[in-house]
């Protein structure tokens, strides 16, 4: 099974900050990597797919990069609505998620 | 507008069974695979199961294989998760989600709001 490891687990930041979340796969996942935003009581929301493709309707301040086993999610300028938990997910052979990164207000 | 609505959650004793439903609308249901994903209290997301568009292919996560069964009724635009031999560690919010495309190698989009299952005596 492919294991996904995210870092950091928690991130404190302020509105306007640039933040980076990292995701590492235990083996190559051929860029079959997605990022989701999840808020309590809400449905998780797809942000990025195929490592770097922005889902329709998602603000351009979100971007993804990486290949093989190392991937990043960048939020270029944090907005109040962005404080949430973020998950990476591979969908190469079956599926698994990273443990999540909780983005908190500093 | 694509919509997924889960139901069937509740409190159940260990060892008992429960069936969850996910009603879909706003898209051509019978051409997409459907997933179940869960989130235990204070934990992250865990993939549970996938069913192909025609119901012929089913896949399960290690923690539920042999106890949970996924199925679908394309005439009712509904996917089900039959959960048996439930354990306290199955306590979680259960989400259904649509494959973003017709391929298994696709992210999940959209997701439902989830239904809470509590396994406790």
mmCIF file of C-alpha atoms in Angstrom:
data_model
loop_
_atom_site.group_PDB
_atom_site.id
_atom_site.type_symbol
_atom_site.label_atom_id
_atom_site.label_comp_id
_atom_site.label_asym_id
_atom_site.label_seq_id
_atom_site.Cartn_x
_atom_site.Cartn_y
_atom_site.Cartn_z
ATOM 1 C CA UNK A 1 0.000 0.000 0.000
ATOM 2 C CA UNK A 2 1.092 3.543 -0.737
ATOM 3 C CA UNK A 3 1.503 5.733 2.352
ATOM 4 C CA UNK A 4 1.056 9.497 2.195
ATOM 5 C CA UNK A 5 2.860 11.720 4.702
ATOM 6 C CA UNK A 6 1.950 15.391 5.075
ATOM 7 C CA UNK A 7 3.847 18.113 6.867
ATOM 8 C CA UNK A 8 3.348 20.063 8.956
ATOM 9 C CA UNK A 9 0.438 18.622 10.943
ATOM 10 C CA UNK A 10 -0.502 22.088 12.160
ATOM 11 C CA UNK A 11 0.334 25.456 10.666
ATOM 12 C CA UNK A 12 -0.310 28.846 12.257
ATOM 13 C CA UNK A 13 -0.467 31.764 9.841
ATOM 14 C CA UNK A 14 -1.991 35.200 9.308
ATOM 15 C CA UNK A 15 -4.211 36.649 6.611
ATOM 16 C CA UNK A 16 -1.998 37.622 3.686
ATOM 17 C CA UNK A 17 0.708 35.037 4.431
ATOM 18 C CA UNK A 18 2.062 32.611 1.855
ATOM 19 C CA UNK A 19 1.855 29.057 3.125
ATOM 20 C CA UNK A 20 3.264 25.786 1.872
ATOM 21 C CA UNK A 21 2.100 22.273 2.735
ATOM 22 C CA UNK A 22 4.153 19.255 1.722
ATOM 23 C CA UNK A 23 3.040 15.736 0.881
ATOM 24 C CA UNK A 24 5.326 12.756 0.333
ATOM 25 C CA UNK A 25 4.307 9.395 -1.146
ATOM 26 C CA UNK A 26 6.024 6.150 -0.153
ATOM 27 C CA UNK A 27 6.468 5.333 -3.856
ATOM 28 C CA UNK A 28 5.911 7.073 -7.160
ATOM 29 C CA UNK A 29 2.262 7.932 -7.808
ATOM 30 C CA UNK A 30 2.656 9.248 -11.354
ATOM 31 C CA UNK A 31 1.189 12.659 -10.432
ATOM 32 C CA UNK A 32 -2.145 11.106 -9.464
ATOM 33 C CA UNK A 33 -2.300 13.477 -6.508
ATOM 34 C CA UNK A 34 -5.178 15.617 -5.272
ATOM 35 C CA UNK A 35 -5.545 18.254 -2.571
ATOM 36 C CA UNK A 36 -8.761 18.804 -0.592
ATOM 37 C CA UNK A 37 -9.957 21.482 1.815
ATOM 38 C CA UNK A 38 -12.157 20.345 4.704
ATOM 39 C CA UNK A 39 -14.044 22.389 7.246
ATOM 40 C CA UNK A 40 -15.918 20.863 10.218
ATOM 41 C CA UNK A 41 -19.468 19.874 9.369
ATOM 42 C CA UNK A 42 -18.897 20.433 5.662
ATOM 43 C CA UNK A 43 -18.184 18.244 2.669
ATOM 44 C CA UNK A 44 -14.499 18.065 1.696
ATOM 45 C CA UNK A 45 -13.772 20.194 -1.370
ATOM 46 C CA UNK A 46 -11.459 19.290 -4.243
ATOM 47 C CA UNK A 47 -8.887 22.023 -4.890
ATOM 48 C CA UNK A 48 -6.163 20.500 -7.063
ATOM 49 C CA UNK A 49 -5.955 17.305 -9.134
ATOM 50 C CA UNK A 50 -3.172 15.652 -11.115
ATOM 51 C CA UNK A 51 -0.764 17.432 -8.776
ATOM 52 C CA UNK A 52 -1.080 20.871 -10.377
ATOM 53 C CA UNK A 53 -4.466 21.277 -12.126
ATOM 54 C CA UNK A 54 -6.759 23.800 -10.440
ATOM 55 C CA UNK A 55 -10.343 22.616 -10.064
ATOM 56 C CA UNK A 56 -12.927 24.885 -11.661
ATOM 57 C CA UNK A 57 -14.111 27.630 -9.337
ATOM 58 C CA UNK A 58 -11.131 27.370 -6.976
ATOM 59 C CA UNK A 59 -9.341 30.692 -6.437
ATOM 60 C CA UNK A 60 -6.027 31.116 -8.229
ATOM 61 C CA UNK A 61 -4.202 31.758 -4.944
ATOM 62 C CA UNK A 62 -4.179 27.964 -4.593
ATOM 63 C CA UNK A 63 -1.534 26.102 -6.589
ATOM 64 C CA UNK A 64 0.012 22.665 -6.601
ATOM 65 C CA UNK A 65 3.310 21.321 -7.810
ATOM 66 C CA UNK A 66 5.546 18.294 -7.663
ATOM 67 C CA UNK A 67 5.999 14.923 -9.288
ATOM 68 C CA UNK A 68 6.889 11.360 -8.445
ATOM 69 C CA UNK A 69 6.829 11.270 -4.663
ATOM 70 C CA UNK A 70 7.126 14.918 -3.507
ATOM 71 C CA UNK A 71 4.282 17.398 -3.807
ATOM 72 C CA UNK A 72 3.365 20.813 -2.452
ATOM 73 C CA UNK A 73 0.245 22.915 -2.022
ATOM 74 C CA UNK A 74 0.814 26.659 -1.905
ATOM 75 C CA UNK A 75 -1.664 29.315 -0.863
ATOM 76 C CA UNK A 76 -0.139 32.542 -2.109
ATOM 77 C CA UNK A 77 -2.020 35.010 0.111
ATOM 78 C CA UNK A 78 -4.164 33.580 2.879
ATOM 79 C CA UNK A 79 -7.764 34.733 3.100
ATOM 80 C CA UNK A 80 -10.052 34.344 6.138
ATOM 81 C CA UNK A 81 -12.016 31.598 4.367
ATOM 82 C CA UNK A 82 -8.864 29.480 3.929
ATOM 83 C CA UNK A 83 -8.485 28.435 7.560
ATOM 84 C CA UNK A 84 -9.355 24.747 7.395
ATOM 85 C CA UNK A 85 -7.745 21.313 7.256
ATOM 86 C CA UNK A 86 -6.014 20.273 4.038
ATOM 87 C CA UNK A 87 -5.469 16.723 2.843
ATOM 88 C CA UNK A 88 -3.424 15.259 0.054
ATOM 89 C CA UNK A 89 -4.629 12.052 -1.592
ATOM 90 C CA UNK A 90 -3.143 9.679 -4.116
ATOM 91 C CA UNK A 91 -5.342 7.866 -6.623
ATOM 92 C CA UNK A 92 -2.685 5.866 -8.444
ATOM 93 C CA UNK A 93 -3.480 2.350 -7.210
ATOM 94 C CA UNK A 94 -6.521 2.465 -5.006
ATOM 95 C CA UNK A 95 -6.501 5.440 -2.670
ATOM 96 C CA UNK A 96 -5.113 6.876 0.539
ATOM 97 C CA UNK A 97 -4.956 10.267 2.235
ATOM 98 C CA UNK A 98 -2.294 12.119 4.128
ATOM 99 C CA UNK A 99 -2.975 12.678 7.815
ATOM 100 C CA UNK A 100 -4.033 16.295 7.208
ATOM 101 C CA UNK A 101 -2.648 19.769 7.896
ATOM 102 C CA UNK A 102 -4.723 22.027 10.127
ATOM 103 C CA UNK A 103 -4.257 25.649 9.100
ATOM 104 C CA UNK A 104 -4.927 27.896 12.080
ATOM 105 C CA UNK A 105 -5.124 31.640 12.561
ATOM 106 C CA UNK A 106 -2.001 33.013 14.246
ATOM 107 C CA UNK B 1 -26.344 20.899 -9.588
ATOM 108 C CA UNK B 2 -24.658 17.716 -8.404
ATOM 109 C CA UNK B 3 -25.863 16.634 -4.983
ATOM 110 C CA UNK B 4 -25.049 13.693 -2.714
ATOM 111 C CA UNK B 5 -27.068 13.092 0.447
ATOM 112 C CA UNK B 6 -26.079 10.382 2.922
ATOM 113 C CA UNK B 7 -28.485 8.798 5.392
ATOM 114 C CA UNK B 8 -28.794 5.807 7.688
ATOM 115 C CA UNK B 9 -26.304 6.725 10.383
ATOM 116 C CA UNK B 10 -27.006 6.300 14.059
ATOM 117 C CA UNK B 11 -25.969 4.529 17.240
ATOM 118 C CA UNK B 12 -25.439 0.770 16.985
ATOM 119 C CA UNK B 13 -24.040 -1.839 19.350
ATOM 120 C CA UNK B 14 -20.756 -3.618 18.639
ATOM 121 C CA UNK B 15 -21.235 -6.689 16.483
ATOM 122 C CA UNK B 16 -24.442 -5.405 14.922
ATOM 123 C CA UNK B 17 -25.110 -4.206 11.374
ATOM 124 C CA UNK B 18 -26.125 -0.946 9.741
ATOM 125 C CA UNK B 19 -26.814 0.125 6.156
ATOM 126 C CA UNK B 20 -25.930 3.569 4.861
ATOM 127 C CA UNK B 21 -27.442 5.129 1.751
ATOM 128 C CA UNK B 22 -26.247 7.904 -0.524
ATOM 129 C CA UNK B 23 -28.824 9.474 -2.837
ATOM 130 C CA UNK B 24 -27.365 11.186 -5.893
ATOM 131 C CA UNK B 25 -28.857 13.809 -8.172
ATOM 132 C CA UNK B 26 -27.805 16.307 -10.814
ATOM 133 C CA UNK B 27 -25.665 14.001 -12.928
ATOM 134 C CA UNK B 28 -25.852 10.774 -14.951
ATOM 135 C CA UNK B 29 -25.374 8.406 -12.036
ATOM 136 C CA UNK B 30 -24.862 5.176 -14.003
ATOM 137 C CA UNK B 31 -21.599 6.252 -15.653
ATOM 138 C CA UNK B 32 -19.608 7.129 -12.538
ATOM 139 C CA UNK B 33 -17.897 5.095 -9.869
ATOM 140 C CA UNK B 34 -18.837 5.989 -6.311
ATOM 141 C CA UNK B 35 -16.808 5.944 -3.094
ATOM 142 C CA UNK B 36 -17.319 5.823 0.636
ATOM 143 C CA UNK B 37 -14.808 7.647 2.862
ATOM 144 C CA UNK B 38 -14.877 7.983 6.635
ATOM 145 C CA UNK B 39 -13.469 10.266 9.311
ATOM 146 C CA UNK B 40 -13.176 9.005 12.869
ATOM 147 C CA UNK B 41 -13.477 11.595 15.671
ATOM 148 C CA UNK B 42 -10.366 13.763 15.744
ATOM 149 C CA UNK B 43 -8.774 11.798 12.905
ATOM 150 C CA UNK B 44 -8.168 12.259 9.195
ATOM 151 C CA UNK B 45 -9.905 10.909 6.128
ATOM 152 C CA UNK B 46 -9.822 7.167 5.402
ATOM 153 C CA UNK B 47 -10.912 5.658 2.089
ATOM 154 C CA UNK B 48 -13.415 2.841 2.680
ATOM 155 C CA UNK B 49 -14.747 1.480 -0.606
ATOM 156 C CA UNK B 50 -15.308 2.006 -4.340
ATOM 157 C CA UNK B 51 -17.967 0.583 -6.635
ATOM 158 C CA UNK B 52 -17.751 0.772 -10.417
ATOM 159 C CA UNK B 53 -20.396 2.499 -12.514
ATOM 160 C CA UNK B 54 -22.130 -0.809 -13.285
ATOM 161 C CA UNK B 55 -21.717 -2.363 -9.848
ATOM 162 C CA UNK B 56 -19.574 -5.214 -11.139
ATOM 163 C CA UNK B 57 -16.284 -4.163 -9.551
ATOM 164 C CA UNK B 58 -15.896 -3.427 -5.858
ATOM 165 C CA UNK B 59 -12.843 -2.514 -3.821
ATOM 166 C CA UNK B 60 -12.322 -2.146 -0.082
ATOM 167 C CA UNK B 61 -9.846 -0.739 2.387
ATOM 168 C CA UNK B 62 -7.995 -3.219 4.582
ATOM 169 C CA UNK B 63 -9.806 -2.203 7.773
ATOM 170 C CA UNK B 64 -13.287 -3.026 6.412
ATOM 171 C CA UNK B 65 -12.699 -5.806 3.880
ATOM 172 C CA UNK B 66 -14.824 -8.835 4.727
ATOM 173 C CA UNK B 67 -17.182 -6.833 6.979
ATOM 174 C CA UNK B 68 -18.528 -4.069 4.730
ATOM 175 C CA UNK B 69 -20.278 -4.476 1.362
ATOM 176 C CA UNK B 70 -20.817 -1.711 -1.156
ATOM 177 C CA UNK B 71 -23.653 -1.858 -3.684
ATOM 178 C CA UNK B 72 -25.661 0.442 -5.907
ATOM 179 C CA UNK B 73 -29.085 0.694 -7.523
ATOM 180 C CA UNK B 74 -28.789 2.694 -10.721
ATOM 181 C CA UNK B 75 -32.577 2.807 -11.075
ATOM 182 C CA UNK B 76 -32.714 4.736 -7.792
ATOM 183 C CA UNK B 77 -29.483 6.745 -8.206
ATOM 184 C CA UNK B 78 -28.350 5.402 -4.851
ATOM 185 C CA UNK B 79 -25.215 3.771 -3.477
ATOM 186 C CA UNK B 80 -25.235 1.743 -0.278
ATOM 187 C CA UNK B 81 -22.754 0.618 2.347
ATOM 188 C CA UNK B 82 -23.798 -2.456 4.321
ATOM 189 C CA UNK B 83 -21.722 -2.561 7.491
ATOM 190 C CA UNK B 84 -21.586 -5.773 9.512
ATOM 191 C CA UNK B 85 -19.717 -6.954 12.613
ATOM 192 C CA UNK B 86 -19.320 -3.334 13.606
ATOM 193 C CA UNK B 87 -16.540 -2.369 16.002
ATOM 194 C CA UNK B 88 -16.105 0.738 18.159
ATOM 195 C CA UNK B 89 -13.279 1.808 15.832
ATOM 196 C CA UNK B 90 -15.815 2.050 12.985
ATOM 197 C CA UNK B 91 -17.269 5.110 14.732
ATOM 198 C CA UNK B 92 -16.939 7.910 12.203
ATOM 199 C CA UNK B 93 -18.638 10.306 9.857
ATOM 200 C CA UNK B 94 -19.195 8.444 6.585
ATOM 201 C CA UNK B 95 -19.067 10.444 3.367
ATOM 202 C CA UNK B 96 -20.015 9.339 -0.109
ATOM 203 C CA UNK B 97 -18.215 10.855 -3.062
ATOM 204 C CA UNK B 98 -18.387 10.684 -6.836
ATOM 205 C CA UNK B 99 -15.386 9.937 -9.036
ATOM 206 C CA UNK B 100 -14.540 13.129 -10.872
ATOM 207 C CA UNK B 101 -14.374 11.276 -14.190
ATOM 208 C CA UNK B 102 -15.298 7.853 -15.498
ATOM 209 C CA UNK B 103 -11.877 6.470 -14.609
ATOM 210 C CA UNK B 104 -10.886 4.807 -11.336
ATOM 211 C CA UNK B 105 -7.759 6.979 -11.473
ATOM 212 C CA UNK B 106 -9.668 10.107 -10.610
ATOM 213 C CA UNK B 107 -10.074 12.307 -7.548
ATOM 214 C CA UNK B 108 -13.312 12.526 -5.595
ATOM 215 C CA UNK B 109 -15.696 15.325 -6.511
ATOM 216 C CA UNK B 110 -18.100 16.228 -5.123
ATOM 217 C CA UNK B 111 -18.662 14.808 -1.652
ATOM 218 C CA UNK B 112 -21.764 14.591 0.485
ATOM 219 C CA UNK B 113 -22.063 16.180 3.925
ATOM 220 C CA UNK B 114 -21.726 12.831 5.684
ATOM 221 C CA UNK B 115 -23.692 10.734 8.162
ATOM 222 C CA UNK B 116 -22.477 9.878 11.660
ATOM 223 C CA UNK B 117 -22.157 6.271 12.784
ATOM 224 C CA UNK B 118 -21.495 5.593 16.453
ATOM 225 C CA UNK B 119 -20.673 2.052 17.560
ATOM 226 C CA UNK B 120 -21.154 1.783 21.281
ATOM 227 C CA UNK B 121 -22.793 -0.448 23.851
#
